[in-house]
PDB file of C-alpha atoms in Angstrom:
ATOM      1  CA  MET A  29     159.056 186.686  64.226  1.00  0.00           C
ATOM      2  CA  LEU A  30     155.097 187.489  62.831  1.00  0.00           C
ATOM      3  CA  SER A  31     153.633 188.493  59.333  1.00  0.00           C
ATOM      4  CA  THR A  32     150.776 190.746  58.250  1.00  0.00           C
ATOM      5  CA  GLY A  33     150.955 189.928  55.016  1.00  0.00           C
ATOM      6  CA  ARG A  34     153.234 193.529  54.199  1.00  0.00           C
ATOM      7  CA  HIS A  35     155.812 192.946  56.946  1.00  0.00           C
ATOM      8  CA  LEU A  36     157.453 190.732  59.248  1.00  0.00           C
ATOM      9  CA  GLU A  37     158.811 192.309  63.191  1.00  0.00           C
ATOM     10  CA  LYS A  38     160.826 191.600  64.911  1.00  0.00           C
ATOM     11  CA  LYS A  39     161.157 191.472  68.919  1.00  0.00           C
ATOM     12  CA  LEU A  40     164.324 191.374  70.438  1.00  0.00           C
ATOM     13  CA  PHE A  41     164.184 188.495  74.289  1.00  0.00           C
ATOM     14  CA  THR A  42     165.695 187.296  76.465  1.00  0.00           C
ATOM     15  CA  ILE A  43     165.030 183.685  78.487  1.00  0.00           C
ATOM     16  CA  ASP A  44     167.237 183.975  82.182  1.00  0.00           C
ATOM     17  CA  LEU A  45     166.850 180.016  83.514  1.00  0.00           C
ATOM     18  CA  PRO A  46     166.694 180.408  87.644  1.00  0.00           C
ATOM     19  CA  PRO A  47     168.723 177.877  89.752  1.00  0.00           C
ATOM     20  CA  GLU A  48     165.741 175.771  90.171  1.00  0.00           C
ATOM     21  CA  TYR A  49     164.744 175.850  86.701  1.00  0.00           C
ATOM     22  CA  PRO A  50     162.230 173.940  85.980  1.00  0.00           C
ATOM     23  CA  LEU A  51     160.442 173.701  88.563  1.00  0.00           C
ATOM     24  CA  ARG A  52     160.536 177.627  88.663  1.00  0.00           C
ATOM     25  CA  GLN A  53     159.852 179.641  85.639  1.00  0.00           C
ATOM     26  CA  PRO A  54     162.385 181.334  83.622  1.00  0.00           C
ATOM     27  CA  ASP A  55     162.317 184.850  83.182  1.00  0.00           C
ATOM     28  CA  VAL A  56     161.606 186.246  79.955  1.00  0.00           C
ATOM     29  CA  ARG A  57     161.933 189.963  79.534  1.00  0.00           C
ATOM     30  CA  PHE A  58     161.880 191.874  76.384  1.00  0.00           C
ATOM     31  CA  LYS A  59     164.023 194.742  75.338  1.00  0.00           C
ATOM     32  CA  GLU A  60     161.376 197.169  74.133  1.00  0.00           C
ATOM     33  CA  THR A  61     157.917 197.257  75.866  1.00  0.00           C
ATOM     34  CA  ILE A  62     155.093 195.391  74.522  1.00  0.00           C
ATOM     35  CA  PHE A  63     150.937 196.094  74.752  1.00  0.00           C
ATOM     36  CA  HIS A  64     149.502 193.154  76.217  1.00  0.00           C
ATOM     37  CA  PRO A  65     147.371 192.682  79.645  1.00  0.00           C
ATOM     38  CA  ASN A  66     150.173 189.870  80.509  1.00  0.00           C
ATOM     39  CA  TRP A  67     153.240 191.980  79.677  1.00  0.00           C
ATOM     40  CA  TYR A  68     154.731 194.467  82.231  1.00  0.00           C
ATOM     41  CA  SER A  69     155.548 197.390  81.421  1.00  0.00           C
ATOM     42  CA  ASP A  70     159.533 196.984  82.265  1.00  0.00           C
ATOM     43  CA  GLY A  71     159.497 194.215  79.136  1.00  0.00           C
ATOM     44  CA  ARG A  72     159.106 191.241  81.487  1.00  0.00           C
ATOM     45  CA  VAL A  73     156.034 188.927  80.263  1.00  0.00           C
ATOM     46  CA  CYS A  74     153.842 187.978  83.236  1.00  0.00           C
ATOM     47  CA  PHE A  75     153.244 183.931  83.116  1.00  0.00           C
ATOM     48  CA  GLY A  76     150.454 184.005  86.236  1.00  0.00           C
ATOM     49  CA  THR A  77     150.035 180.499  87.110  1.00  0.00           C
ATOM     50  CA  GLN A  78     150.193 179.354  83.965  1.00  0.00           C
ATOM     51  CA  TRP A  79     153.591 178.126  84.590  1.00  0.00           C
ATOM     52  CA  VAL A  80     153.898 174.404  84.164  1.00  0.00           C
ATOM     53  CA  PRO A  81     157.802 172.101  84.786  1.00  0.00           C
ATOM     54  CA  ALA A  82     157.208 169.427  82.396  1.00  0.00           C
ATOM     55  CA  ASP A  83     156.995 172.330  79.432  1.00  0.00           C
ATOM     56  CA  LYS A  84     159.869 172.550  77.170  1.00  0.00           C
ATOM     57  CA  LEU A  85     161.853 175.517  76.189  1.00  0.00           C
ATOM     58  CA  SER A  86     160.676 175.533  72.885  1.00  0.00           C
ATOM     59  CA  GLU A  87     156.924 175.194  73.918  1.00  0.00           C
ATOM     60  CA  LEU A  88     157.511 178.637  76.123  1.00  0.00           C
ATOM     61  CA  VAL A  89     158.490 180.626  72.943  1.00  0.00           C
ATOM     62  CA  ILE A  90     155.211 179.729  70.799  1.00  0.00           C
ATOM     63  CA  ASP A  91     153.047 180.421  73.515  1.00  0.00           C
ATOM     64  CA  ILE A  92     155.578 183.830  73.665  1.00  0.00           C
ATOM     65  CA  ILE A  93     154.320 184.281  69.904  1.00  0.00           C
ATOM     66  CA  LYS A  94     150.997 183.348  70.579  1.00  0.00           C
ATOM     67  CA  MET A  95     150.890 186.300  73.237  1.00  0.00           C
ATOM     68  CA  MET A  96     152.026 188.483  70.918  1.00  0.00           C
ATOM     69  CA  THR A  97     149.332 187.977  67.899  1.00  0.00           C
ATOM     70  CA  PHE A  98     147.132 188.192  71.247  1.00  0.00           C
ATOM     71  CA  GLU A  99     146.239 183.861  70.739  1.00  0.00           C
ATOM     72  CA  ILE A 100     146.930 183.738  74.532  1.00  0.00           C
ATOM     73  CA  VAL A 101     145.774 186.471  77.393  1.00  0.00           C
ATOM     74  CA  ASN A 102     144.901 186.030  80.954  1.00  0.00           C
ATOM     75  CA  PRO A 103     142.740 188.927  81.779  1.00  0.00           C
ATOM     76  CA  ARG A 104     142.546 187.441  85.360  1.00  0.00           C
ATOM     77  CA  SER A 105     146.209 188.112  86.014  1.00  0.00           C
ATOM     78  CA  PRO A 106     146.695 191.308  84.403  1.00  0.00           C
ATOM     79  CA  ALA A 107     149.877 192.891  84.484  1.00  0.00           C
ATOM     80  CA  ASN A 108     149.251 195.849  82.639  1.00  0.00           C
ATOM     81  CA  CYS A 109     145.821 196.989  83.540  1.00  0.00           C
ATOM     82  CA  VAL A 110     145.419 199.484  80.724  1.00  0.00           C
ATOM     83  CA  ALA A 111     146.135 197.340  78.297  1.00  0.00           C
ATOM     84  CA  ASN A 112     143.577 194.836  80.016  1.00  0.00           C
ATOM     85  CA  GLU A 113     141.016 197.175  79.635  1.00  0.00           C
ATOM     86  CA  TRP A 114     141.269 197.818  75.937  1.00  0.00           C
ATOM     87  CA  TYR A 115     141.727 193.923  75.488  1.00  0.00           C
ATOM     88  CA  LEU A 116     138.498 193.448  77.503  1.00  0.00           C
ATOM     89  CA  GLN A 117     136.349 196.422  75.463  1.00  0.00           C
ATOM     90  CA  ASN A 118     138.200 195.369  71.639  1.00  0.00           C
ATOM     91  CA  ILE A 119     138.392 191.397  72.534  1.00  0.00           C
ATOM     92  CA  ARG A 120     135.882 190.931  68.837  1.00  0.00           C
ATOM     93  CA  ASN A 121     137.591 193.116  66.790  1.00  0.00           C
ATOM     94  CA  ILE A 122     141.297 191.522  68.481  1.00  0.00           C
ATOM     95  CA  ARG A 123     139.259 188.096  67.094  1.00  0.00           C
ATOM     96  CA  HIS A 124     138.505 189.232  64.052  1.00  0.00           C
ATOM     97  CA  ILE A 125     141.722 190.333  62.974  1.00  0.00           C
ATOM     98  CA  LEU A 126     143.511 187.822  64.724  1.00  0.00           C
ATOM     99  CA  PRO A 127     143.696 185.243  61.317  1.00  0.00           C
ATOM    100  CA  LYS A 128     145.302 187.546  59.350  1.00  0.00           C
ATOM    101  CA  VAL A 129     148.801 187.379  61.663  1.00  0.00           C
ATOM    102  CA  GLN A 130     150.445 184.669  61.129  1.00  0.00           C
ATOM    103  CA  PHE A 131     154.647 183.515  60.639  1.00  0.00           C
ATOM    104  CA  PRO A 132     156.011 183.873  57.084  1.00  0.00           C
ATOM    105  CA  PRO A 133     156.048 181.015  55.032  1.00  0.00           C
ATOM    106  CA  PRO A 134     159.001 178.546  55.436  1.00  0.00           C
ATOM    107  CA  THR A 135     160.189 179.407  52.250  1.00  0.00           C
ATOM    108  CA  GLU A 136     161.413 183.018  53.776  1.00  0.00           C
ATOM    109  CA  GLU A 137     165.342 183.584  53.317  1.00  0.00           C
ATOM    110  CA  GLU A 138     164.469 185.617  56.720  1.00  0.00           C
ATOM    111  CA  GLY A 139     164.458 182.914  60.098  1.00  0.00           C
ATOM    112  CA  LEU A 140     163.954 183.319  63.471  1.00  0.00           C
ATOM    113  CA  GLU A 141     167.350 184.729  64.999  1.00  0.00           C
ATOM    114  CA  ILE A 142     168.311 183.200  68.342  1.00  0.00           C
ATOM    115  CA  TYR A 143     170.836 185.413  69.711  1.00  0.00           C
ATOM    116  CA  ASP A 144     173.129 183.023  73.216  1.00  0.00           C
ATOM    117  CA  ALA A 145     174.469 186.060  75.641  1.00  0.00           C
ATOM    118  CA  ALA A 146     175.619 182.257  77.633  1.00  0.00           C
ATOM    119  CA  GLU A 147     177.855 181.124  74.545  1.00  0.00           C
ATOM    120  CA  GLY A 148     181.728 180.683  75.454  1.00  0.00           C
ATOM    121  CA  LEU A 149     180.185 179.939  78.863  1.00  0.00           C
ATOM    122  CA  GLU A 150     180.844 176.156  80.295  1.00  0.00           C
ATOM    123  CA  PHE A 151     177.860 174.524  82.817  1.00  0.00           C
ATOM    124  CA  TYR A 152     178.289 172.977  85.914  1.00  0.00           C
ATOM    125  CA  ASP A 153     176.049 170.752  87.794  1.00  0.00           C
ATOM    126  CA  GLU A 154     176.959 171.403  91.803  1.00  0.00           C
ATOM    127  CA  LYS A 155     176.020 168.192  92.940  1.00  0.00           C
TER     128      LYS A 155
END
């Protein structure tokens, strides 16, 4: 959830963990298309070679939010060439606008909503 001072914006996404997790990065997919150099048109997030197995899922979520506010962009590994070209042409304007985008204050009643698709499922270690 992000706040520009006028409204809050919600984005729904899923994080699918492959059997090889954490050695292989999770598949992160948004329900709707995000205009960003590192987002594919089907909603998948492109992390490129930035995935580190020691990273926690909470850090991954924070990085996704930072990507949404253009704090994290990898223009060398674009998933969306049109968005990448736009970003490169407007990077100075984006950096000027970026400080105005912020998380809602902790006193907001509306918090981060997490929907667990695996709720009620049991997981077994295959060892």
